[in-house]
Coordinates of C-alpha atoms in Angstrom, one line a residue:
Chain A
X672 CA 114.8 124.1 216.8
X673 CA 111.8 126.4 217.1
X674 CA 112.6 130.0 217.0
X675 CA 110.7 132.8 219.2
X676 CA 108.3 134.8 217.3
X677 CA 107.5 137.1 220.2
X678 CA 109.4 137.9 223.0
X679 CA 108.7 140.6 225.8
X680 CA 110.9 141.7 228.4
X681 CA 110.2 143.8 231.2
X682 CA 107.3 145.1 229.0
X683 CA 105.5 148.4 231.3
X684 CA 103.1 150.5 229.9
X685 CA 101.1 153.3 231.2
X686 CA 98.0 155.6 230.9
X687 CA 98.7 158.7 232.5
X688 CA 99.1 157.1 236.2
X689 CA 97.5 153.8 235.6
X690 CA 100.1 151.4 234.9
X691 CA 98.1 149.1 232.7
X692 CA 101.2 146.8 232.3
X693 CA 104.0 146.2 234.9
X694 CA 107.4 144.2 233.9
X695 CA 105.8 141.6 231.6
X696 CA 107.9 139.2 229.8
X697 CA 106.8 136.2 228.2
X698 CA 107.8 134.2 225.2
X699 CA 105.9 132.7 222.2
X700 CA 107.1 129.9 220.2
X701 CA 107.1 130.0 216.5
X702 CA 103.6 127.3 215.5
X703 CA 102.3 127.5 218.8
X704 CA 99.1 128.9 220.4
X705 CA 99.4 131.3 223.3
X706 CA 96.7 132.7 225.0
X707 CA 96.3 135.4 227.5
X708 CA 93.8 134.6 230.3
X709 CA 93.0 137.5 232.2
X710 CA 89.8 139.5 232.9
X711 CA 88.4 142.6 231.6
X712 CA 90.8 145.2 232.1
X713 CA 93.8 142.9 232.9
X714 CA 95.8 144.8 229.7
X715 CA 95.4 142.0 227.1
X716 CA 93.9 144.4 224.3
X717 CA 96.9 146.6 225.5
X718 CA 99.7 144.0 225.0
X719 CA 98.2 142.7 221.7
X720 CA 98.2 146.8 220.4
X721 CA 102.1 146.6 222.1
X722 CA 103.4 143.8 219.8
X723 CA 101.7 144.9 217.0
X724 CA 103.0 148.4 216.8
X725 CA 99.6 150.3 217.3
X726 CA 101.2 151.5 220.7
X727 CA 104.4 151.7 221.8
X728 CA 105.1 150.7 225.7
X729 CA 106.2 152.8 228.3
X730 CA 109.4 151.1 229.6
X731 CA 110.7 147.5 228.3
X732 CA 111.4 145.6 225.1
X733 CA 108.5 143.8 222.8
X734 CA 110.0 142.0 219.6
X735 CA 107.9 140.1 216.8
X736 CA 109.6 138.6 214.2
X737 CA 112.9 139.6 215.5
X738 CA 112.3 143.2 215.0
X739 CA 111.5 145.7 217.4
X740 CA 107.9 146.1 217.6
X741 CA 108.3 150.4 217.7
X742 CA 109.7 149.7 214.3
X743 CA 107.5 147.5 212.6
X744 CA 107.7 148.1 209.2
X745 CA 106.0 146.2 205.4
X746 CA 107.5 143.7 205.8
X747 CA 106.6 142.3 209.4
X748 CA 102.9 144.1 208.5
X749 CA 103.0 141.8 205.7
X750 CA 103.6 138.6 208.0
X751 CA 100.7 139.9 210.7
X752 CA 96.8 138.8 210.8
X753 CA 94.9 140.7 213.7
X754 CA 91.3 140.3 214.8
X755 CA 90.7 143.0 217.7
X756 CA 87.6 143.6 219.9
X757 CA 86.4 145.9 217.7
X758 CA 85.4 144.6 214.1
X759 CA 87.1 147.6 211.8
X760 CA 84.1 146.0 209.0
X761 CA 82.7 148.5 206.2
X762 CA 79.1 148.5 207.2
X763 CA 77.5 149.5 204.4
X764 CA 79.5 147.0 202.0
X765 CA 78.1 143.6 201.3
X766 CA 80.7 140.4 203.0
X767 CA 82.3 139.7 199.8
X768 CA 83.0 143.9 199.1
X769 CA 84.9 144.0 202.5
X770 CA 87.1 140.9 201.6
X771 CA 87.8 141.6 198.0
X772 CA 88.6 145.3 199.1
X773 CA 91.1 143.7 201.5
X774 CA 92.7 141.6 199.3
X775 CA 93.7 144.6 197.0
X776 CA 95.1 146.0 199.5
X777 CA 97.4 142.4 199.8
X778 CA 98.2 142.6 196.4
X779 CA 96.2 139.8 195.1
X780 CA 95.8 139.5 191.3
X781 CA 92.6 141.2 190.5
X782 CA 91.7 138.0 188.4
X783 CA 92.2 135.5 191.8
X784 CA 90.0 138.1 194.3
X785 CA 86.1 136.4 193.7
X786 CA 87.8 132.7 193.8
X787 CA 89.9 133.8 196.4
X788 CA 87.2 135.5 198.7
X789 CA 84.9 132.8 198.0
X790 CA 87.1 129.7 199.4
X791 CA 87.3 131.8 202.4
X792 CA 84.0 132.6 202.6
X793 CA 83.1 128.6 202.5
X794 CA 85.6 127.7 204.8
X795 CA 84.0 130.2 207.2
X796 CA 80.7 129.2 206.5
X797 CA 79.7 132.8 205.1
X798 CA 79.4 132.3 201.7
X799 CA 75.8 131.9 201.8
X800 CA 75.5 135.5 203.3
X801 CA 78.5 136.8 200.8
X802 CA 76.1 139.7 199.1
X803 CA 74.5 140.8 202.7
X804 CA 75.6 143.8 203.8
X805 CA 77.9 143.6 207.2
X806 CA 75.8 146.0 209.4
X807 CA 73.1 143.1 209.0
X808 CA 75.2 140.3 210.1
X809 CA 74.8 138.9 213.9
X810 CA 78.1 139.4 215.7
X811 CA 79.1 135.6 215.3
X812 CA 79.3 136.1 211.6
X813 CA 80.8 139.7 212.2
X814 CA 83.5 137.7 214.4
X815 CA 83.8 135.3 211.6
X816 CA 84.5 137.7 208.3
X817 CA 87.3 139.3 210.9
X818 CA 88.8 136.2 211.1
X819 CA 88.7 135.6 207.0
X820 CA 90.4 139.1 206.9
X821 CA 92.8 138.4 208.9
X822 CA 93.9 134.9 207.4
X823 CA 93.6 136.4 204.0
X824 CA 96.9 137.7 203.9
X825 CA 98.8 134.1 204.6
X826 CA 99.9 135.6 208.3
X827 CA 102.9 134.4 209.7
X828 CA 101.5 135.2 213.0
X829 CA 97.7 136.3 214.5
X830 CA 96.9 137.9 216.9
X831 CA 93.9 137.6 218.2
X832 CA 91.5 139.3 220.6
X833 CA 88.7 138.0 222.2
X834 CA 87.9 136.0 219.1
X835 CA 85.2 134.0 220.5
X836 CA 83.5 136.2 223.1
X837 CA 80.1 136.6 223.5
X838 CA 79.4 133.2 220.3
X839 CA 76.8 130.8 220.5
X840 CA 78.7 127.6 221.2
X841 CA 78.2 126.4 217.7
X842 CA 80.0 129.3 215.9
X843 CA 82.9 129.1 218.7
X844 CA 83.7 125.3 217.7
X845 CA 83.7 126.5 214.5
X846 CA 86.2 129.6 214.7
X847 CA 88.2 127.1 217.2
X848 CA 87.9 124.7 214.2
X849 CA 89.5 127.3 211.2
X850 CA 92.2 128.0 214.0
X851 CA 93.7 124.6 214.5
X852 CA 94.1 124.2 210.9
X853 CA 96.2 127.7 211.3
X854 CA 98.4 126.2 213.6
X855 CA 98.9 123.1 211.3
X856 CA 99.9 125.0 208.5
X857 CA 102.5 126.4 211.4
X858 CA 101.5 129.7 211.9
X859 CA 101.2 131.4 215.6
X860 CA 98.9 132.2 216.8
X861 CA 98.5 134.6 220.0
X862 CA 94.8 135.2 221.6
X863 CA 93.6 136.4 224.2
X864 CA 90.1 135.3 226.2
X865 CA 88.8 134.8 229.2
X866 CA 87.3 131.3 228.4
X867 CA 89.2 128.9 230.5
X868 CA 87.7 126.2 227.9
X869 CA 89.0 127.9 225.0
X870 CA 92.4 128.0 226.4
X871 CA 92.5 124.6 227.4
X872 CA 91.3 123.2 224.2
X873 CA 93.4 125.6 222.1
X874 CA 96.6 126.6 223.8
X875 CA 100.0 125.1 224.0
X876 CA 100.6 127.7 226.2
X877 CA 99.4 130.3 228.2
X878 CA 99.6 133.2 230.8
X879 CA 97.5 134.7 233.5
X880 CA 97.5 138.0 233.7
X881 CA 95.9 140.0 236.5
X882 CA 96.5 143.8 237.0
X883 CA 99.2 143.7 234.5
X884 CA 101.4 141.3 236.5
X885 CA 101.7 137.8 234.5
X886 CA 100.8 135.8 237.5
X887 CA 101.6 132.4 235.9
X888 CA 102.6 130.6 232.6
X889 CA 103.3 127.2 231.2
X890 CA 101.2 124.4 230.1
X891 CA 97.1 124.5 230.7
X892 CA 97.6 121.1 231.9
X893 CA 100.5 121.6 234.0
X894 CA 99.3 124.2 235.2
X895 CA 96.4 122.5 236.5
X896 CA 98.5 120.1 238.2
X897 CA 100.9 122.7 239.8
X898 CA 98.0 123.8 241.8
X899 CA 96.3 120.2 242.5
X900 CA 96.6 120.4 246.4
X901 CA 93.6 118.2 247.5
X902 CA 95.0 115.7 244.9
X903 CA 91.8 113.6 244.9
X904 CA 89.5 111.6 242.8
X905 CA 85.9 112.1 242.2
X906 CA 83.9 108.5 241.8
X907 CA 80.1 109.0 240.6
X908 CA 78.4 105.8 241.7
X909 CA 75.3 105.0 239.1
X910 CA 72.7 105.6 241.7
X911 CA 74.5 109.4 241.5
X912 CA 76.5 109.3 245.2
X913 CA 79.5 111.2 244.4
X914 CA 82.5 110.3 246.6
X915 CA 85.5 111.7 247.2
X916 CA 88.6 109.6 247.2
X917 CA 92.8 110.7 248.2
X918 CA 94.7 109.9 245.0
X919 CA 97.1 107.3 246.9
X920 CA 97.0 103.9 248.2
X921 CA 94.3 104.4 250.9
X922 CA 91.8 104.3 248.0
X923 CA 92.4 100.6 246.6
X924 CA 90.4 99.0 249.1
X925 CA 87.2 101.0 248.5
X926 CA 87.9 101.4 244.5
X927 CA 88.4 97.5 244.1
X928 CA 85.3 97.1 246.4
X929 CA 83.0 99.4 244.1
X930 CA 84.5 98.0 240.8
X931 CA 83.5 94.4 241.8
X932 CA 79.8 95.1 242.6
X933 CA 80.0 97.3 239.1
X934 CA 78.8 100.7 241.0
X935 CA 80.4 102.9 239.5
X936 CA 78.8 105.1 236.5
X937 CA 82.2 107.4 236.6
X938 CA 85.7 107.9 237.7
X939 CA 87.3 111.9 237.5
X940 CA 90.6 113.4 238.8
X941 CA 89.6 116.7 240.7
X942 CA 92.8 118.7 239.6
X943 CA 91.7 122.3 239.2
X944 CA 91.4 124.4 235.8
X945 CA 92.4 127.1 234.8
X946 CA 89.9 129.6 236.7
X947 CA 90.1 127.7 239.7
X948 CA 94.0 128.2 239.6
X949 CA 93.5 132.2 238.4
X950 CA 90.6 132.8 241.7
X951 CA 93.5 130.8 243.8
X952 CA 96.6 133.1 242.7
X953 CA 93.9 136.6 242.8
X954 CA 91.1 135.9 244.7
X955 CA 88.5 137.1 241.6
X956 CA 87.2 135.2 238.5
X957 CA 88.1 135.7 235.0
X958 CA 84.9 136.9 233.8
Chain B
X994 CA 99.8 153.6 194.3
X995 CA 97.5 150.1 194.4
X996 CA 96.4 151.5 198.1
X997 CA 95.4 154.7 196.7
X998 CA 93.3 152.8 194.0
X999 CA 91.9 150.1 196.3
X1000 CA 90.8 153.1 198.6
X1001 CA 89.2 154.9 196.2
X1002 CA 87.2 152.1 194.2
X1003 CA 85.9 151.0 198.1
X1004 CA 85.2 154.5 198.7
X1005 CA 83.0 154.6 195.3
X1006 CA 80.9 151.8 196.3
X1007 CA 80.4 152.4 200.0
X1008 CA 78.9 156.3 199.1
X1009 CA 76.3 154.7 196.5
X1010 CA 75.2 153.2 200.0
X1011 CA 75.5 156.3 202.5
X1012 CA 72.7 158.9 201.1
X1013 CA 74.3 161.1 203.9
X1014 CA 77.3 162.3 201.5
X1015 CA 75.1 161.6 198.2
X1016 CA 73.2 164.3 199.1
X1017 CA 75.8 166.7 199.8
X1018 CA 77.6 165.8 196.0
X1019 CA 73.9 166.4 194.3
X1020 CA 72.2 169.1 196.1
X1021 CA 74.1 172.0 195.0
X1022 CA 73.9 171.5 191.1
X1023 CA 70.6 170.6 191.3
X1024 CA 69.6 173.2 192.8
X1025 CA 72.1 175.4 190.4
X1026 CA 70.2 173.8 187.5
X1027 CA 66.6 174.2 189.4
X1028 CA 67.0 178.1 190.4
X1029 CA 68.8 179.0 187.3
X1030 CA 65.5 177.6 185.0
X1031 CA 63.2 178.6 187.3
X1032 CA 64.1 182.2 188.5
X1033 CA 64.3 184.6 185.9
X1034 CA 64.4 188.3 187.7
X1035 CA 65.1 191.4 185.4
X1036 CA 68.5 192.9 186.1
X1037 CA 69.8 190.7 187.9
X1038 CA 73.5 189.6 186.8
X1039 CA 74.6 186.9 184.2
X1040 CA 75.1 183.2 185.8
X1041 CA 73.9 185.2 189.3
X1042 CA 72.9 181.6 190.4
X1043 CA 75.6 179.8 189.1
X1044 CA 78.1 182.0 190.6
X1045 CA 76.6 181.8 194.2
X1046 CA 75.9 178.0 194.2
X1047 CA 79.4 177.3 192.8
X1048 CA 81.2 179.1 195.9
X1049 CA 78.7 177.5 198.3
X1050 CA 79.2 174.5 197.2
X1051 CA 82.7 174.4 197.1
X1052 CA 82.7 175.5 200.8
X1053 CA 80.6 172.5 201.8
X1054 CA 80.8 169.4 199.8
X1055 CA 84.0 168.4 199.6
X1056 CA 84.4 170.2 203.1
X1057 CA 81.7 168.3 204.8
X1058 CA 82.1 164.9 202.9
X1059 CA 86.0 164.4 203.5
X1060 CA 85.5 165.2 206.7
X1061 CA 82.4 162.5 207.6
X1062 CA 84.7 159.7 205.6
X1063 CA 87.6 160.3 207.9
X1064 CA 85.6 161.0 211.0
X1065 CA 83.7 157.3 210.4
X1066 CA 86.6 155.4 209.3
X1067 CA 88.5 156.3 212.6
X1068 CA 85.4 156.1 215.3
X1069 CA 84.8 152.4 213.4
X1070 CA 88.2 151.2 213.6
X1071 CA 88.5 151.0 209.7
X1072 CA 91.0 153.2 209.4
X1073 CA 93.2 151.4 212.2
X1074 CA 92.7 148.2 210.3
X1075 CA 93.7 149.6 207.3
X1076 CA 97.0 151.3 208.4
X1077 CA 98.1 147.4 210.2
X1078 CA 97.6 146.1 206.8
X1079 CA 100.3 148.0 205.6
X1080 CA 98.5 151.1 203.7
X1081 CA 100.0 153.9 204.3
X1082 CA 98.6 157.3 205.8
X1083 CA 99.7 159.3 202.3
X1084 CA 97.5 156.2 200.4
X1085 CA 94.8 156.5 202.2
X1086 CA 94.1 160.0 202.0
X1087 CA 95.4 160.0 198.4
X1088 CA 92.3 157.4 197.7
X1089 CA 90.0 159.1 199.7
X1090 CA 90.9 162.5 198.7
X1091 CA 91.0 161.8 194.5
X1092 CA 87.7 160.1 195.3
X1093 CA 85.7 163.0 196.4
X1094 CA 87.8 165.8 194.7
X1095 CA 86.4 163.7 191.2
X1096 CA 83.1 163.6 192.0
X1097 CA 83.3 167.4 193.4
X1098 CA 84.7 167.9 189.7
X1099 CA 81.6 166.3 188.0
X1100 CA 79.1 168.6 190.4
X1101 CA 80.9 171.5 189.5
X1102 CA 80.6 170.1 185.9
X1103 CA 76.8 170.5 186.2
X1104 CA 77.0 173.6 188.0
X1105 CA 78.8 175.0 184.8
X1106 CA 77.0 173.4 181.9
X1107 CA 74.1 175.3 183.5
X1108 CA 75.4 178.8 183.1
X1109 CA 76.2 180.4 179.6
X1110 CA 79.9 180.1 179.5
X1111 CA 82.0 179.7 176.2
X1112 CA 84.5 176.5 175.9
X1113 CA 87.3 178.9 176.6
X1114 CA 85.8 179.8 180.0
X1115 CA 84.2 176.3 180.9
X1116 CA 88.1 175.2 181.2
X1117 CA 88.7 178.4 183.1
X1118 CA 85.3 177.7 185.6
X1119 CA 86.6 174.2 185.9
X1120 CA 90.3 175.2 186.6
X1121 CA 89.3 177.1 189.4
X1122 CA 86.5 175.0 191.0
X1123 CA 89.3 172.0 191.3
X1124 CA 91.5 174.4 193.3
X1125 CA 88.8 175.6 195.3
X1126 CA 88.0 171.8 195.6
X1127 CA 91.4 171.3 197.1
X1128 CA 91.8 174.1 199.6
X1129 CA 88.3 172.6 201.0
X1130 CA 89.7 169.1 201.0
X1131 CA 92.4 170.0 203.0
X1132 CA 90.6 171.6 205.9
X1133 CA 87.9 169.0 205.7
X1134 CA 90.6 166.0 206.3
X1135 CA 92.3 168.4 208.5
X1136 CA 88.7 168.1 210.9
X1137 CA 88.6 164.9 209.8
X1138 CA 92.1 163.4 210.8
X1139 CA 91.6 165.7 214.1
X1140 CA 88.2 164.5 215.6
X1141 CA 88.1 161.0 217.2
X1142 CA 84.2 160.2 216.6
X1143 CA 81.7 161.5 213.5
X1144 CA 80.0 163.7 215.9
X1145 CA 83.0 165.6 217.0
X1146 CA 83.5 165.8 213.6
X1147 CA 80.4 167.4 212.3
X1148 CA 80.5 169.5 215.4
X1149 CA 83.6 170.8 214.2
X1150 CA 82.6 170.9 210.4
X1151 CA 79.0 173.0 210.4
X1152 CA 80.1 175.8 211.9
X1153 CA 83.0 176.2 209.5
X1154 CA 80.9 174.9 206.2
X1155 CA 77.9 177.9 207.1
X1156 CA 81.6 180.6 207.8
X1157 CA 83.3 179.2 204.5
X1158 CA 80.2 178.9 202.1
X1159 CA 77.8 181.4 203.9
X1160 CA 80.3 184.5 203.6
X1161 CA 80.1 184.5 199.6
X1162 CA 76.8 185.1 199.5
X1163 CA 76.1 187.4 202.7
X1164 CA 79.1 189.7 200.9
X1165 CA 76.8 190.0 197.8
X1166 CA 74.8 192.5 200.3
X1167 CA 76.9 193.7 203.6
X1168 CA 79.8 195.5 202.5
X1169 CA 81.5 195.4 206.1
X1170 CA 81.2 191.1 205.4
X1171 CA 82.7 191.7 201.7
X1172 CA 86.1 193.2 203.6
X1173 CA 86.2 190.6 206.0
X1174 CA 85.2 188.0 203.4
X1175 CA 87.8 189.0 200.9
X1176 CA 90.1 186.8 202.9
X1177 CA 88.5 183.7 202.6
X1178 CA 89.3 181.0 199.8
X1179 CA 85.3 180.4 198.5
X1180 CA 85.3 184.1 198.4
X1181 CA 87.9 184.8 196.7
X1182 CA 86.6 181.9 194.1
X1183 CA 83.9 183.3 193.9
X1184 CA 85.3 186.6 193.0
X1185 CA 87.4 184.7 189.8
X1186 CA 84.7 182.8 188.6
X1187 CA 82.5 186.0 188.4
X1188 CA 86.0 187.8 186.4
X1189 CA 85.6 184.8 183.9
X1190 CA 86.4 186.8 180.1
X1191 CA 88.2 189.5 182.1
X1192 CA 91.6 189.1 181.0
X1193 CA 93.2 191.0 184.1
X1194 CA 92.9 187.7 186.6
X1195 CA 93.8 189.1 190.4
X1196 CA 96.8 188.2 191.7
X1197 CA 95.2 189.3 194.3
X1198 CA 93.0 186.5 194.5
X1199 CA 95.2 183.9 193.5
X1200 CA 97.9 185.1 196.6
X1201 CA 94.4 184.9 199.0
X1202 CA 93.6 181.3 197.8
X1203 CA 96.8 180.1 198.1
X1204 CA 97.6 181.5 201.6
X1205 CA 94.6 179.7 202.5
X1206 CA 95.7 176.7 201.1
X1207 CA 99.1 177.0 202.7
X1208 CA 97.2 177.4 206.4
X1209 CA 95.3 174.5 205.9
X1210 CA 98.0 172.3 204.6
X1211 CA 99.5 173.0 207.9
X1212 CA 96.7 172.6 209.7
X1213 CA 96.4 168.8 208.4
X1214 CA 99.8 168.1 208.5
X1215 CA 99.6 169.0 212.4
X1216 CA 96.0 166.8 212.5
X1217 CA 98.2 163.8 211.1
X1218 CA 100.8 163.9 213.8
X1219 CA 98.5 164.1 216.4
X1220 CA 96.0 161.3 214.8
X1221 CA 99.0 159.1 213.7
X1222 CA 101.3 159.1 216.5
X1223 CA 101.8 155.3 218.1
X1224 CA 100.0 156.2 221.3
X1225 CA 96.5 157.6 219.8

């Protein structure tokens, strides 16, 4: 039976007046992906600083690991990879510097640091750039050596923020590529975005969260279906009519009729995704 | 202990890369070594140059360096990271601060070499310069662990570095300055290192420095509760 590795109840927080978070409660599955939708400002960064112990909540409970996350201490530190918004890279200090200067600080024999670093560097595609110094790298290849820090620890759990906003499609695939092989090894991971694709393709679950209220949760694709009122399907015809069909018996007829003189280039279910769902429940986009 | 080390080693490499503090570990003794060759005026007082670059430069290098580390670390999220992996506040200021109280140490080491002291009195110059080191250390992470961005920080730090490392010298000629001055730490170093091969050492002095370093210890100790509390 899967255990919980985060759980939230009730979770408020506040900025002087602004309540940033209001009653959240969630739960994440140990080995699962859970990702945050929500736009800027929705209090992801917030939540992620919650359950990691950077900042402790207003009203509510937040536990990782079974511990209280306003008491986090080595031990549960030791079992956390983070990736925030903001890189927290030495500038000045060549890729390889920042890494091996990290994994001192995890307690890796000083005789396993350069072969250490440098399987991480190849498995992130950075080894090529391992002597450049960080304040030269593009942001893609910033994001990436975040994401080698925080997996060089062996994390239990990551949490990551935003870890594929503003990429060039390429380098996304890429980061989405080292992140599936996290959650095959079994390790949860939590992210936030506000790439419907990205949770789709990544997430076992997921929340939307608008205005600190989690708005919904489940399944990306159950969540799709949930809100699948026109319940319809799409039919491309090869000379590029699109037509609109009701997912029920009243299509047959035509269907059968377009498969026999071999019309049709393509056939798509029109159940909505995730943004669709998120402009339905608030009225504004995730971007 | 392995934090402190880690820190310290980083630290070591990332200054060989940021001329910014370099210059602020060099200038002093080179200029001690420069003036000290090069100005010879009749009458004026053994080590004169030495004596007066010594004080200054204990109340700015380590003052205006610490500070600047600090101050970067936190406005670029380093020092966040670093306290999620697990290093503690007392480890990182333990790297950081060994780091440029060492190298201090070695620029005081030139600054010494330059004047004409015996071995007796080297030891002596060097004992004091490493307190004075200290007290400086103190309110520079004190600034340091108080401002949220480098600007704030150097804001905060110039105005102290010209009062701390200024007063020495303007004392030399103002008497009204000397009685205000006599209260300050780089004076009063000042004042010992120029009573090196007197036997009768001020206790005086020593009360001064350490009162200072006392008030500055609780100045950074109050910086690091506000700077480390969960909701910063």
């Amino acid at each position: 039976m899967m255990n919980d590795t985060i759980i939230t109840e009730e979770i408020t927080h506040r900025f002087g007046e602004h309540t940033v978070l209001d009653h959240l409660s969630l739960k994440v599955q140990e080995g699962e992906v859970f990702g945050l939708l929500g736009p800027s400002g929705a209090g992801k960064t917030t939540l992620i600083k919650i359950l990691t112990g950077q900042l402790a909540q207003t009203n509510g409970s937040a536990r990782l690991l079974g511990t209280d996350t306003r008491k986090l201490g080595r031990a549960e530190h030791d079992q956390i990879g983070a990736m925030m918004d903001n890189f927290g890279l030495y500038e000045r200090l060549s890729v390889s510097d920042n890494l091996a200067f990290y994994a001192e600080i995890y307690h890796v024999p000083h005789r396993a640091i350069s072969g250490m670093t440098a399987d991480i560097l190849k498995n992130m595609g950075l080894y090529e750039a391992r002597k450049t110094a960080v304040s030269r790298l593009s942001k893609g290849m910033k994001n990436r050596l975040c994401l080698a820090r925080a997996l060089m620890n062996h994390a239990k759990v990551l949490f990551l923020d935003e870890p594929t906003s503003g990429l060039d499609p390429a380098t996304t695939r890429q980061i989405h590529d080292v992140l599936r092989k996290q959650k095959a090894k079994g390790t949860t991971i939590f992210l936030t975005t506000h790439n419907m694709f990205e949770a789709e393709s990544l997430c076992d679950h997921v929340g939307l969260l608008s205005g600190g209220h989690l708005i919904e949760y489940g399944k990306p694709d159950e969540i799709c279906r949930k809100y699948n009122h026109l319940n319809k399907i799409q039919i491309t015809l090869k000379n590029s009519e699109t037509i609109s069909l009701s997912n029920d018996q009243s299509a047959v007829a035509p269907l059968a009729a377009y498969l026999e003189k071999e019309e049709i280039s393509a056939i798509h279910s029109t159940e909505p995704t995730l943004e669709s769902v998120f402009i339905e429940l608030t009225g504004k986009g995730l971007d | 202990m392995k934090h402190a080390l880690a820190i310290f080693k980083k630290q070591l490499k990332d200054t060989t890369k940021n001329k910014a503090v370099l210059i602020q570990f060099i200038m002093f003794p080179i200029m001690t070594l420069i003036m000290n060759n090069a100005i010879q005026i009749s009458g004026m007082p053994d080590n004169f140059f030495v004596l007066l670059f010594a004080a200054m430069y204990i109340g700015m290098a380590p003052l205006t360096a610490i500070s600047a580390i600090i101050a970067e670390e936190k406005e670029q999220n380093t020092l966040r990271v670093l306290l999620m992996s697990n290093v503690r506040p007392a480890a990182y200021f333990a790297g950081i601060g060994s780091y440029v109280w060492i190298i201090c140490l070695l620029g005081s080491a030139v600054i010494c070499f330059a004047g004409t002291y015996t071995p007796k009195e080297r030891l002596f110059f060097m004992l004091t310069m490493s307190t004075g080191i200290l007290v400086s250390l103190l309110l520079g992470a004190a600034i340091g662990a108080f401002s949220k961005t480098q600007m704030m920080a150097t804001s905060l730090t110039v105005p102290i570095m010209i009062f701390f490392s200024f007063l020495p010298m303007i004392s030399l000629f103002n008497d009204t300055v000397a009685k205000v001055a006599k209260y300050t730490y780089s004076e009063q170093i000042r004042l010992t290192l120029s009573k090196i091969g007197d036997p009768h050492v001020s206790g005086e002095s020593f009360c001064i420095i350490a009162a200072n370093m006392l008030l500055f210890a609780g100045l950074f100790a109050f910086a690091c509760k506000e700077s480390f509390s969960a909701d910063t």
